[in-house]
XYZ file of C-alpha atoms in Angstrom:
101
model
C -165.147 94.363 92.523
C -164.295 97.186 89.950
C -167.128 97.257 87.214
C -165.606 95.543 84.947
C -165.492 92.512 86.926
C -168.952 93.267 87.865
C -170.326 93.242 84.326
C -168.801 90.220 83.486
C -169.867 88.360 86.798
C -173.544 90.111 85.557
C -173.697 88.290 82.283
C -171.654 85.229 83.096
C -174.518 84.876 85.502
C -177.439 86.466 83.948
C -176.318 86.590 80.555
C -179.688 88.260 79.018
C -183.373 89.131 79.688
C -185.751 86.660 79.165
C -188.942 85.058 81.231
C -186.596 84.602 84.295
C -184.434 87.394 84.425
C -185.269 90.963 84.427
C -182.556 93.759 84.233
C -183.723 97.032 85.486
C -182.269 100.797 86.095
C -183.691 101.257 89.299
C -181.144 103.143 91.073
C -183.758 105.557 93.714
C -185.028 102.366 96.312
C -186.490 105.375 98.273
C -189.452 105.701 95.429
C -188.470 102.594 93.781
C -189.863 100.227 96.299
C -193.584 101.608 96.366
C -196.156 99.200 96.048
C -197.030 101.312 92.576
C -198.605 98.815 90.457
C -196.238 97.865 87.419
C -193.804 100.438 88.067
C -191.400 99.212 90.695
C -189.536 96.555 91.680
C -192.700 94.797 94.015
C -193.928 94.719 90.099
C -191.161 92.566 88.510
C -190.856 90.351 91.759
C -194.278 89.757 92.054
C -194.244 88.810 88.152
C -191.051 86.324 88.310
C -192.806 84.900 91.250
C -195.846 84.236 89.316
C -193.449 82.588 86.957
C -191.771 80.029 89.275
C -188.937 82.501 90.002
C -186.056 84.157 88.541
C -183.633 86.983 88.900
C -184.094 90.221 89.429
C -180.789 92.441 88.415
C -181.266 96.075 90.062
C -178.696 98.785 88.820
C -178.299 97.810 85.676
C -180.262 99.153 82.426
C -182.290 97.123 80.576
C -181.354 96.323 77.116
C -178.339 97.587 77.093
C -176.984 96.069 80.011
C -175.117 99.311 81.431
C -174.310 99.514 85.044
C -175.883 102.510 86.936
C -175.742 101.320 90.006
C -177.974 102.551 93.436
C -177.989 106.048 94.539
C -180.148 106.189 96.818
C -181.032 102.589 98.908
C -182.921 104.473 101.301
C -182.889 102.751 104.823
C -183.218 99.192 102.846
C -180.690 96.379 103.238
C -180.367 92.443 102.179
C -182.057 91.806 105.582
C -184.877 94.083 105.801
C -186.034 94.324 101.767
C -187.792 91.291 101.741
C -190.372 92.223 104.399
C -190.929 95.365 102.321
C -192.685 93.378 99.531
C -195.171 92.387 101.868
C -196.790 95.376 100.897
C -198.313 93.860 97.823
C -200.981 91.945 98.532
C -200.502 87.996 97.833
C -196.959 88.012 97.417
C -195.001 85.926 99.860
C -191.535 86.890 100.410
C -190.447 82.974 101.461
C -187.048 82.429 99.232
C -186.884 86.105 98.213
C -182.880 86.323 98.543
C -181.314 89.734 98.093
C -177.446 89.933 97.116
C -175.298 92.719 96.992
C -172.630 93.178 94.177
């Protein structure tokens, strides 16, 4: 998919920010997935969860809806992110899907 295809999948799909959807830059998993209270993407998961769910759009800046992509994914993949949230306390990863684009 050449970007833009991508960016037009992105906001056939998840057209804009809101209470359900949350575009972020995050582009460095390595320091990205942390456990840092408010400032990573255990954060914003752990917030749509407490929301009945949503999306998540890594890769992408917020506002402006510009594609950065992920530099760095560190040793993370679809299959083993999820377990990674466990870190947070009280966050259960059950129907945490991850997607690649």
């Amino acid at each position: 998919m050449i970007e833009i295809e991508l960016k037009g999948y992105i906001f056939a799909n998840y057209p804009r920010e809101n209470e359900s959807c949350e575009w972020k830059g995050f582009h460095r998993l390595t320091h990205d997935v942390s456990g840092r209270r408010g400032d990573d993407v255990i954060s914003y998961v752990s917030g749509l969860a407490n929301m009945n769910g949503g999306h998540l759009v890594i890769g992408i800046e917020d506002k402006t809806g510009n594609i950065t992509g992920i530099s760095d994914t560190h040793d993370y993949t679809p299959e083993n992110l999820p377990p990674a949230f466990w870190k947070c306390p009280n966050l259960d990863s059950e129907g945490l899907k991850v997607d690649v684009f």
